[in-house]
């Protein structure tokens, strides 16, 4: 039985995202996984499970993402891929799923194991190494260890800056660096990194899913500097981008709560309404 053309499937998936047809993504991916299973193409199944894991994570559907993660790791073992680049890639995605679900210690352990696998490969892909540093930095951020997060990001940045096609990854890395700097009170450095990141994002034919994080970061800089109207405008742009891509997920709620805080002085009535909306949406996601 012929195998599945995974690049063609992923191209169709990219088309759904590009056209904003987000409600069609999950059915399409589930059908693709079922078709790969019917074709007995386990390599294709693994590739698609990794995509599905990330999709559920983006919707704050932690239980679904982790269910797919366990299935993907089982398939790695079934295919005898332990120690391979496929194993390392899957572990990175699994670790990210645990991080998004709030299981930070488990995530850090999985990232560490993925790093060990990458170190053992004869010629590890710099993109994967940068992905490891970037995502491990997010786990350290959520653990409150922003000095450790910055250390990871400082290793990632030169890896992505040297790639001709690395502008989006540079922007993502700069955004993550700025978010840690905000926690450490380094506003000037954070502002500079966010301006560069946003400029890089906006140069692309298609905006990255990380664009909203850069906007929210710039909004926080403005809020801390007392530029409340600028903060509100940036938070509103971030909210619109999150909702268009992923719906009202947990990132939407957190950004909405930040917008409410920024509105407290300018418009207390609106601030109260926004805070109430955030509580209502958060209750549906817990």
CSV table of N, CA and C in Angstrom, one decimal, residues 105-238:
chain,number,residue,atom,x,y,z
A,105,UNK,N,8.0,21.0,35.8
A,105,UNK,CA,9.2,20.1,36.1
A,105,UNK,C,9.3,19.0,35.1
A,106,UNK,N,8.1,18.4,34.7
A,106,UNK,CA,8.2,17.3,33.7
A,106,UNK,C,8.7,17.9,32.4
A,107,UNK,N,8.2,19.1,32.0
A,107,UNK,CA,8.6,19.7,30.8
A,107,UNK,C,10.2,19.9,30.8
A,108,UNK,N,10.7,20.4,31.9
A,108,UNK,CA,12.2,20.6,31.9
A,108,UNK,C,12.9,19.3,31.8
A,109,UNK,N,12.4,18.3,32.4
A,109,UNK,CA,13.1,17.0,32.3
A,109,UNK,C,13.0,16.5,30.9
A,110,UNK,N,11.9,16.6,30.2
A,110,UNK,CA,11.8,16.2,28.8
A,110,UNK,C,12.7,17.0,27.9
A,111,UNK,N,12.8,18.3,28.1
A,111,UNK,CA,13.7,19.2,27.3
A,111,UNK,C,15.1,18.7,27.6
A,112,UNK,N,15.5,18.4,28.8
A,112,UNK,CA,16.8,18.0,29.1
A,112,UNK,C,17.2,16.7,28.4
A,113,UNK,N,16.2,15.8,28.3
A,113,UNK,CA,16.4,14.5,27.6
A,113,UNK,C,16.6,14.8,26.1
A,114,UNK,N,15.7,15.7,25.6
A,114,UNK,CA,15.8,16.0,24.2
A,114,UNK,C,17.2,16.6,23.9
A,115,UNK,N,17.7,17.5,24.7
A,115,UNK,CA,19.0,18.0,24.6
A,115,UNK,C,20.1,17.0,24.6
A,116,UNK,N,20.0,16.0,25.4
A,116,UNK,CA,20.9,14.9,25.5
A,116,UNK,C,21.0,14.1,24.2
A,117,UNK,N,19.8,13.9,23.6
A,117,UNK,CA,19.7,13.2,22.3
A,117,UNK,C,20.3,14.0,21.2
A,118,UNK,N,20.0,15.4,21.2
A,118,UNK,CA,20.6,16.2,20.2
A,118,UNK,C,22.2,16.2,20.3
A,119,UNK,N,22.7,16.2,21.5
A,119,UNK,CA,24.1,16.2,21.7
A,119,UNK,C,24.8,15.0,21.1
A,120,UNK,N,24.0,13.9,21.2
A,120,UNK,CA,24.5,12.6,20.7
A,120,UNK,C,24.5,12.4,19.2
A,121,UNK,N,23.7,13.2,18.5
A,121,UNK,CA,23.6,13.1,17.1
A,121,UNK,C,24.9,13.6,16.4
A,122,UNK,N,25.3,13.0,15.3
A,122,UNK,CA,26.6,13.4,14.6
A,122,UNK,C,26.5,14.8,14.1
A,123,UNK,N,25.4,15.2,13.6
A,123,UNK,CA,25.3,16.6,13.0
A,123,UNK,C,23.9,17.1,13.3
A,124,UNK,N,23.7,17.6,14.6
A,124,UNK,CA,22.4,18.1,15.0
A,124,UNK,C,22.0,19.3,14.2
A,125,UNK,N,20.7,19.4,13.8
A,125,UNK,CA,20.2,20.5,13.1
A,125,UNK,C,20.2,21.8,14.0
A,126,UNK,N,20.8,22.8,13.5
A,126,UNK,CA,20.8,24.1,14.4
A,126,UNK,C,19.4,24.6,14.7
A,127,UNK,N,18.5,24.3,13.7
A,127,UNK,CA,17.1,24.8,14.0
A,127,UNK,C,16.5,24.0,15.2
A,128,UNK,N,16.8,22.7,15.3
A,128,UNK,CA,16.3,22.0,16.4
A,128,UNK,C,17.0,22.4,17.7
A,129,UNK,N,18.3,22.7,17.7
A,129,UNK,CA,19.0,23.2,18.8
A,129,UNK,C,18.4,24.5,19.3
A,130,UNK,N,18.1,25.4,18.3
A,130,UNK,CA,17.5,26.7,18.7
A,130,UNK,C,16.1,26.5,19.3
A,131,UNK,N,15.4,25.6,18.7
A,131,UNK,CA,14.0,25.3,19.2
A,131,UNK,C,14.1,24.8,20.6
A,132,UNK,N,15.1,24.0,20.9
A,132,UNK,CA,15.3,23.5,22.3
A,132,UNK,C,15.5,24.6,23.3
A,133,UNK,N,16.5,25.5,22.9
A,133,UNK,CA,16.8,26.6,23.8
A,133,UNK,C,15.6,27.5,24.0
A,134,UNK,N,14.9,27.8,22.9
A,134,UNK,CA,13.8,28.7,23.0
A,134,UNK,C,12.7,28.2,23.9
A,135,UNK,N,12.3,26.9,23.7
A,135,UNK,CA,11.2,26.3,24.4
A,135,UNK,C,11.6,26.0,25.9
A,136,UNK,N,12.9,25.6,26.1
A,136,UNK,CA,13.3,25.5,27.5
A,136,UNK,C,13.3,26.8,28.2
A,137,UNK,N,13.6,27.9,27.5
A,137,UNK,CA,13.6,29.2,28.1
A,137,UNK,C,12.2,29.5,28.6
A,138,UNK,N,11.2,29.1,27.8
A,138,UNK,CA,9.8,29.4,28.3
A,138,UNK,C,9.4,28.6,29.5
A,139,UNK,N,10.0,27.4,29.6
A,139,UNK,CA,9.7,26.6,30.9
A,139,UNK,C,10.4,27.3,32.1
A,140,UNK,N,11.6,27.8,31.9
A,140,UNK,CA,12.3,28.5,33.0
A,140,UNK,C,11.5,29.8,33.3
A,141,UNK,N,11.0,30.5,32.3
A,141,UNK,CA,10.2,31.7,32.5
A,141,UNK,C,9.0,31.3,33.4
A,142,UNK,N,8.3,30.2,33.1
A,142,UNK,CA,7.1,29.9,33.9
A,142,UNK,C,7.5,29.4,35.3
A,143,UNK,N,8.8,28.9,35.4
A,143,UNK,CA,9.2,28.6,36.8
A,143,UNK,C,9.8,29.8,37.5
A,144,UNK,N,9.7,30.9,36.9
A,144,UNK,CA,10.2,32.2,37.5
A,144,UNK,C,11.7,32.4,37.5
A,145,UNK,N,12.4,31.5,36.7
A,145,UNK,CA,13.9,31.6,36.7
A,145,UNK,C,14.3,32.3,35.4
A,146,UNK,N,14.1,33.6,35.4
A,146,UNK,CA,14.3,34.4,34.2
A,146,UNK,C,15.8,34.6,33.8
A,147,UNK,N,16.7,34.4,34.8
A,147,UNK,CA,18.1,34.4,34.5
A,147,UNK,C,18.5,33.2,33.7
A,148,UNK,N,17.9,32.0,34.0
A,148,UNK,CA,18.2,30.8,33.3
A,148,UNK,C,17.5,30.9,31.9
A,149,UNK,N,16.3,31.5,31.8
A,149,UNK,CA,15.7,31.7,30.5
A,149,UNK,C,16.5,32.5,29.6
A,150,UNK,N,17.1,33.6,30.1
A,150,UNK,CA,17.9,34.4,29.2
A,150,UNK,C,19.2,33.7,28.8
A,151,UNK,N,19.7,32.9,29.6
A,151,UNK,CA,20.9,32.1,29.3
A,151,UNK,C,20.6,31.2,28.1
A,152,UNK,N,19.4,30.5,28.1
A,152,UNK,CA,19.0,29.7,27.0
A,152,UNK,C,18.9,30.5,25.7
A,153,UNK,N,18.2,31.6,25.9
A,153,UNK,CA,17.9,32.5,24.7
A,153,UNK,C,19.2,33.0,24.1
A,154,UNK,N,20.2,33.3,24.9
A,154,UNK,CA,21.4,33.9,24.4
A,154,UNK,C,22.2,32.8,23.6
A,155,UNK,N,21.9,31.5,23.9
A,155,UNK,CA,22.5,30.5,23.0
A,155,UNK,C,21.7,30.3,21.7
A,156,UNK,N,20.4,30.6,21.8
A,156,UNK,CA,19.5,30.4,20.6
A,156,UNK,C,19.7,31.5,19.6
A,157,UNK,N,19.9,32.7,20.0
A,157,UNK,CA,19.9,33.8,19.1
A,157,UNK,C,21.0,33.7,18.0
A,158,UNK,N,22.2,33.4,18.3
A,158,UNK,CA,23.2,33.4,17.2
A,158,UNK,C,22.9,32.2,16.3
A,159,UNK,N,22.3,31.1,16.7
A,159,UNK,CA,22.0,30.0,15.8
A,159,UNK,C,20.9,30.5,14.8
A,160,UNK,N,20.0,31.3,15.2
A,160,UNK,CA,18.9,31.7,14.2
A,160,UNK,C,19.3,32.9,13.4
A,161,UNK,N,20.2,33.7,13.9
A,161,UNK,CA,20.6,34.9,13.2
A,161,UNK,C,21.5,34.5,11.9
A,162,UNK,N,22.1,33.4,12.0
A,162,UNK,CA,23.0,33.1,10.9
A,162,UNK,C,22.3,32.4,9.7
A,163,UNK,N,21.0,32.1,9.9
A,163,UNK,CA,20.2,31.4,8.8
A,163,UNK,C,19.6,32.5,7.9
A,164,UNK,N,19.7,32.2,6.6
A,164,UNK,CA,19.0,33.1,5.6
A,164,UNK,C,17.5,33.2,5.8
A,165,UNK,N,16.9,32.1,6.2
A,165,UNK,CA,15.5,32.0,6.4
A,165,UNK,C,15.1,32.1,7.8
A,166,UNK,N,15.9,32.7,8.6
A,166,UNK,CA,15.7,32.7,10.1
A,166,UNK,C,15.0,33.9,10.7
A,167,UNK,N,14.5,34.8,9.9
A,167,UNK,CA,13.9,36.1,10.4
A,167,UNK,C,12.8,35.8,11.5
A,168,UNK,N,11.9,34.9,11.2
A,168,UNK,CA,10.8,34.6,12.1
A,168,UNK,C,11.4,34.1,13.4
A,169,UNK,N,12.3,33.1,13.3
A,169,UNK,CA,12.9,32.6,14.5
A,169,UNK,C,13.7,33.6,15.3
A,170,UNK,N,14.3,34.5,14.6
A,170,UNK,CA,15.0,35.6,15.3
A,170,UNK,C,14.0,36.5,16.1
A,171,UNK,N,12.9,36.8,15.4
A,171,UNK,CA,11.8,37.6,16.0
A,171,UNK,C,11.2,36.8,17.3
A,172,UNK,N,11.0,35.5,17.2
A,172,UNK,CA,10.5,34.8,18.3
A,172,UNK,C,11.5,34.8,19.4
A,173,UNK,N,12.8,34.6,19.1
A,173,UNK,CA,13.8,34.6,20.2
A,173,UNK,C,13.9,36.0,20.8
A,174,UNK,N,13.9,37.0,20.1
A,174,UNK,CA,13.9,38.4,20.6
A,174,UNK,C,12.7,38.6,21.5
A,175,UNK,N,11.6,38.1,21.1
A,175,UNK,CA,10.3,38.3,21.9
A,175,UNK,C,10.5,37.6,23.2
A,176,UNK,N,11.0,36.4,23.2
A,176,UNK,CA,11.1,35.6,24.5
A,176,UNK,C,12.2,36.3,25.4
A,177,UNK,N,13.2,36.8,24.8
A,177,UNK,CA,14.2,37.6,25.6
A,177,UNK,C,13.6,38.8,26.2
A,178,UNK,N,12.8,39.5,25.5
A,178,UNK,CA,12.2,40.7,26.0
A,178,UNK,C,11.3,40.4,27.2
A,179,UNK,N,10.5,39.3,27.0
A,179,UNK,CA,9.6,38.9,28.1
A,179,UNK,C,10.3,38.6,29.4
A,180,UNK,N,11.5,38.0,29.3
A,180,UNK,CA,12.3,37.7,30.5
A,180,UNK,C,12.9,39.0,31.1
A,181,UNK,N,13.3,39.9,30.2
A,181,UNK,CA,13.9,41.2,30.6
A,181,UNK,C,12.8,42.0,31.3
A,182,UNK,N,11.6,41.9,30.9
A,182,UNK,CA,10.5,42.6,31.6
A,182,UNK,C,10.4,42.2,33.0
A,183,UNK,N,10.5,40.9,33.2
A,183,UNK,CA,10.4,40.3,34.6
A,183,UNK,C,11.6,40.8,35.4
A,184,UNK,N,12.7,41.0,34.8
A,184,UNK,CA,13.9,41.4,35.5
A,184,UNK,C,14.1,42.9,35.6
A,185,UNK,N,13.0,43.7,35.0
A,185,UNK,CA,13.1,45.1,35.1
A,185,UNK,C,13.9,45.8,34.1
A,186,UNK,N,14.4,45.1,33.1
A,186,UNK,CA,15.2,45.7,32.0
A,186,UNK,C,14.4,46.2,30.9
A,187,UNK,N,13.7,47.3,31.1
A,187,UNK,CA,12.7,47.9,30.2
A,187,UNK,C,13.3,48.4,28.9
A,188,UNK,N,14.5,49.1,29.0
A,188,UNK,CA,15.1,49.6,27.7
A,188,UNK,C,15.5,48.5,26.8
A,189,UNK,N,16.1,47.5,27.3
A,189,UNK,CA,16.5,46.3,26.5
A,189,UNK,C,15.3,45.6,25.9
A,190,UNK,N,14.3,45.4,26.7
A,190,UNK,CA,13.1,44.7,26.3
A,190,UNK,C,12.4,45.5,25.2
A,191,UNK,N,12.3,46.8,25.3
A,191,UNK,CA,11.6,47.6,24.3
A,191,UNK,C,12.4,47.5,23.0
A,192,UNK,N,13.7,47.6,23.0
A,192,UNK,CA,14.5,47.5,21.8
A,192,UNK,C,14.3,46.2,21.1
A,193,UNK,N,14.3,45.1,21.9
A,193,UNK,CA,14.1,43.8,21.3
A,193,UNK,C,12.7,43.6,20.7
A,194,UNK,N,11.7,44.1,21.4
A,194,UNK,CA,10.4,44.0,20.9
A,194,UNK,C,10.2,44.8,19.6
A,195,UNK,N,10.7,46.0,19.5
A,195,UNK,CA,10.6,46.8,18.3
A,195,UNK,C,11.2,46.0,17.1
A,196,UNK,N,12.4,45.4,17.3
A,196,UNK,CA,13.1,44.6,16.3
A,196,UNK,C,12.2,43.4,15.9
A,197,UNK,N,11.7,42.7,16.9
A,197,UNK,CA,10.9,41.5,16.7
A,197,UNK,C,9.7,41.9,15.9
A,198,UNK,N,8.9,42.9,16.3
A,198,UNK,CA,7.7,43.3,15.6
A,198,UNK,C,8.0,43.7,14.1
A,199,UNK,N,9.1,44.4,13.9
A,199,UNK,CA,9.5,44.8,12.5
A,199,UNK,C,9.7,43.5,11.7
A,200,UNK,N,10.4,42.5,12.3
A,200,UNK,CA,10.7,41.3,11.5
A,200,UNK,C,9.4,40.5,11.2
A,201,UNK,N,8.6,40.4,12.2
A,201,UNK,CA,7.3,39.7,12.0
A,201,UNK,C,6.5,40.4,10.9
A,202,UNK,N,6.5,41.7,10.9
A,202,UNK,CA,5.6,42.4,9.9
A,202,UNK,C,6.2,42.4,8.5
A,203,UNK,N,7.5,42.0,8.4
A,203,UNK,CA,8.1,41.9,7.1
A,203,UNK,C,7.7,40.6,6.3
A,204,UNK,N,7.1,39.7,7.1
A,204,UNK,CA,6.8,38.4,6.5
A,204,UNK,C,5.5,38.5,5.7
A,205,UNK,N,5.4,37.6,4.7
A,205,UNK,CA,4.2,37.5,3.9
A,205,UNK,C,3.0,37.0,4.8
A,206,UNK,N,3.3,36.2,5.8
A,206,UNK,CA,2.2,35.8,6.7
A,206,UNK,C,2.7,36.0,8.1
A,207,UNK,N,1.9,36.6,8.9
A,207,UNK,CA,2.3,36.9,10.3
A,207,UNK,C,2.4,35.6,11.1
A,208,UNK,N,3.4,35.6,12.0
A,208,UNK,CA,3.6,34.4,12.8
A,208,UNK,C,2.6,34.4,14.0
A,209,UNK,N,2.4,33.2,14.5
A,209,UNK,CA,1.5,33.0,15.7
A,209,UNK,C,2.1,33.6,16.9
A,210,UNK,N,3.4,34.0,16.9
A,210,UNK,CA,4.1,34.6,18.0
A,210,UNK,C,4.0,36.1,18.0
A,211,UNK,N,3.4,36.7,16.9
A,211,UNK,CA,3.3,38.1,16.8
A,211,UNK,C,2.5,38.7,17.9
A,212,UNK,N,1.5,38.0,18.4
A,212,UNK,CA,0.7,38.6,19.5
A,212,UNK,C,1.5,38.7,20.8
A,213,UNK,N,2.4,37.8,21.0
A,213,UNK,CA,3.2,37.8,22.2
A,213,UNK,C,4.1,39.1,22.2
A,214,UNK,N,4.6,39.4,21.0
A,214,UNK,CA,5.5,40.6,20.9
A,214,UNK,C,4.6,41.8,21.1
A,215,UNK,N,3.4,41.9,20.6
A,215,UNK,CA,2.5,43.0,20.8
A,215,UNK,C,2.2,43.2,22.3
A,216,UNK,N,1.9,42.0,22.9
A,216,UNK,CA,1.5,42.1,24.4
A,216,UNK,C,2.7,42.5,25.2
A,217,UNK,N,3.9,42.1,24.8
A,217,UNK,CA,5.1,42.5,25.5
A,217,UNK,C,5.4,44.0,25.4
A,218,UNK,N,5.2,44.5,24.1
A,218,UNK,CA,5.3,46.0,23.9
A,218,UNK,C,4.3,46.8,24.7
A,219,UNK,N,3.1,46.2,24.8
A,219,UNK,CA,2.0,46.8,25.6
A,219,UNK,C,2.4,46.9,27.1
A,220,UNK,N,3.1,45.8,27.6
A,220,UNK,CA,3.5,45.9,29.0
A,220,UNK,C,4.6,46.9,29.2
A,221,UNK,N,5.5,47.1,28.2
A,221,UNK,CA,6.5,48.1,28.3
A,221,UNK,C,5.8,49.5,28.4
A,222,UNK,N,4.9,49.7,27.5
A,222,UNK,CA,4.1,51.0,27.6
A,222,UNK,C,3.4,51.2,28.9
A,223,UNK,N,2.8,50.2,29.4
A,223,UNK,CA,2.1,50.3,30.7
A,223,UNK,C,3.0,50.7,31.8
A,224,UNK,N,4.2,50.0,31.8
A,224,UNK,CA,5.1,50.3,32.9
A,224,UNK,C,5.7,51.7,32.8
A,225,UNK,N,5.8,52.2,31.6
A,225,UNK,CA,6.3,53.5,31.4
A,225,UNK,C,5.2,54.6,31.5
A,226,UNK,N,4.0,54.2,31.8
A,226,UNK,CA,2.9,55.1,32.0
A,226,UNK,C,2.2,55.6,30.8
A,227,UNK,N,2.5,55.0,29.6
A,227,UNK,CA,1.9,55.3,28.3
A,227,UNK,C,0.6,54.4,28.2
A,228,UNK,N,-0.4,54.7,28.9
A,228,UNK,CA,-1.6,53.8,29.0
A,228,UNK,C,-2.3,53.6,27.7
A,229,UNK,N,-2.5,54.7,26.9
A,229,UNK,CA,-3.2,54.6,25.7
A,229,UNK,C,-2.4,53.7,24.7
A,230,UNK,N,-1.1,53.8,24.7
A,230,UNK,CA,-0.3,52.9,23.8
A,230,UNK,C,-0.4,51.5,24.3
A,231,UNK,N,-0.5,51.3,25.6
A,231,UNK,CA,-0.6,49.9,26.1
A,231,UNK,C,-1.9,49.3,25.7
A,232,UNK,N,-3.0,50.1,25.8
A,232,UNK,CA,-4.3,49.6,25.5
A,232,UNK,C,-4.4,49.2,24.0
A,233,UNK,N,-3.8,50.1,23.1
A,233,UNK,CA,-3.8,49.8,21.7
A,233,UNK,C,-3.1,48.5,21.3
A,234,UNK,N,-1.9,48.3,22.0
A,234,UNK,CA,-1.1,47.1,21.7
A,234,UNK,C,-1.8,45.9,22.2
A,235,UNK,N,-2.4,46.0,23.4
A,235,UNK,CA,-3.2,44.8,23.9
A,235,UNK,C,-4.3,44.5,23.0
A,236,UNK,N,-5.0,45.5,22.5
A,236,UNK,CA,-6.2,45.2,21.6
A,236,UNK,C,-5.7,44.5,20.3
A,237,UNK,N,-4.6,45.0,19.8
A,237,UNK,CA,-4.1,44.3,18.6
A,237,UNK,C,-3.7,42.9,18.9
A,238,UNK,N,-3.1,42.6,20.0
A,238,UNK,CA,-2.7,41.3,20.4
A,238,UNK,C,-3.9,40.4,20.6
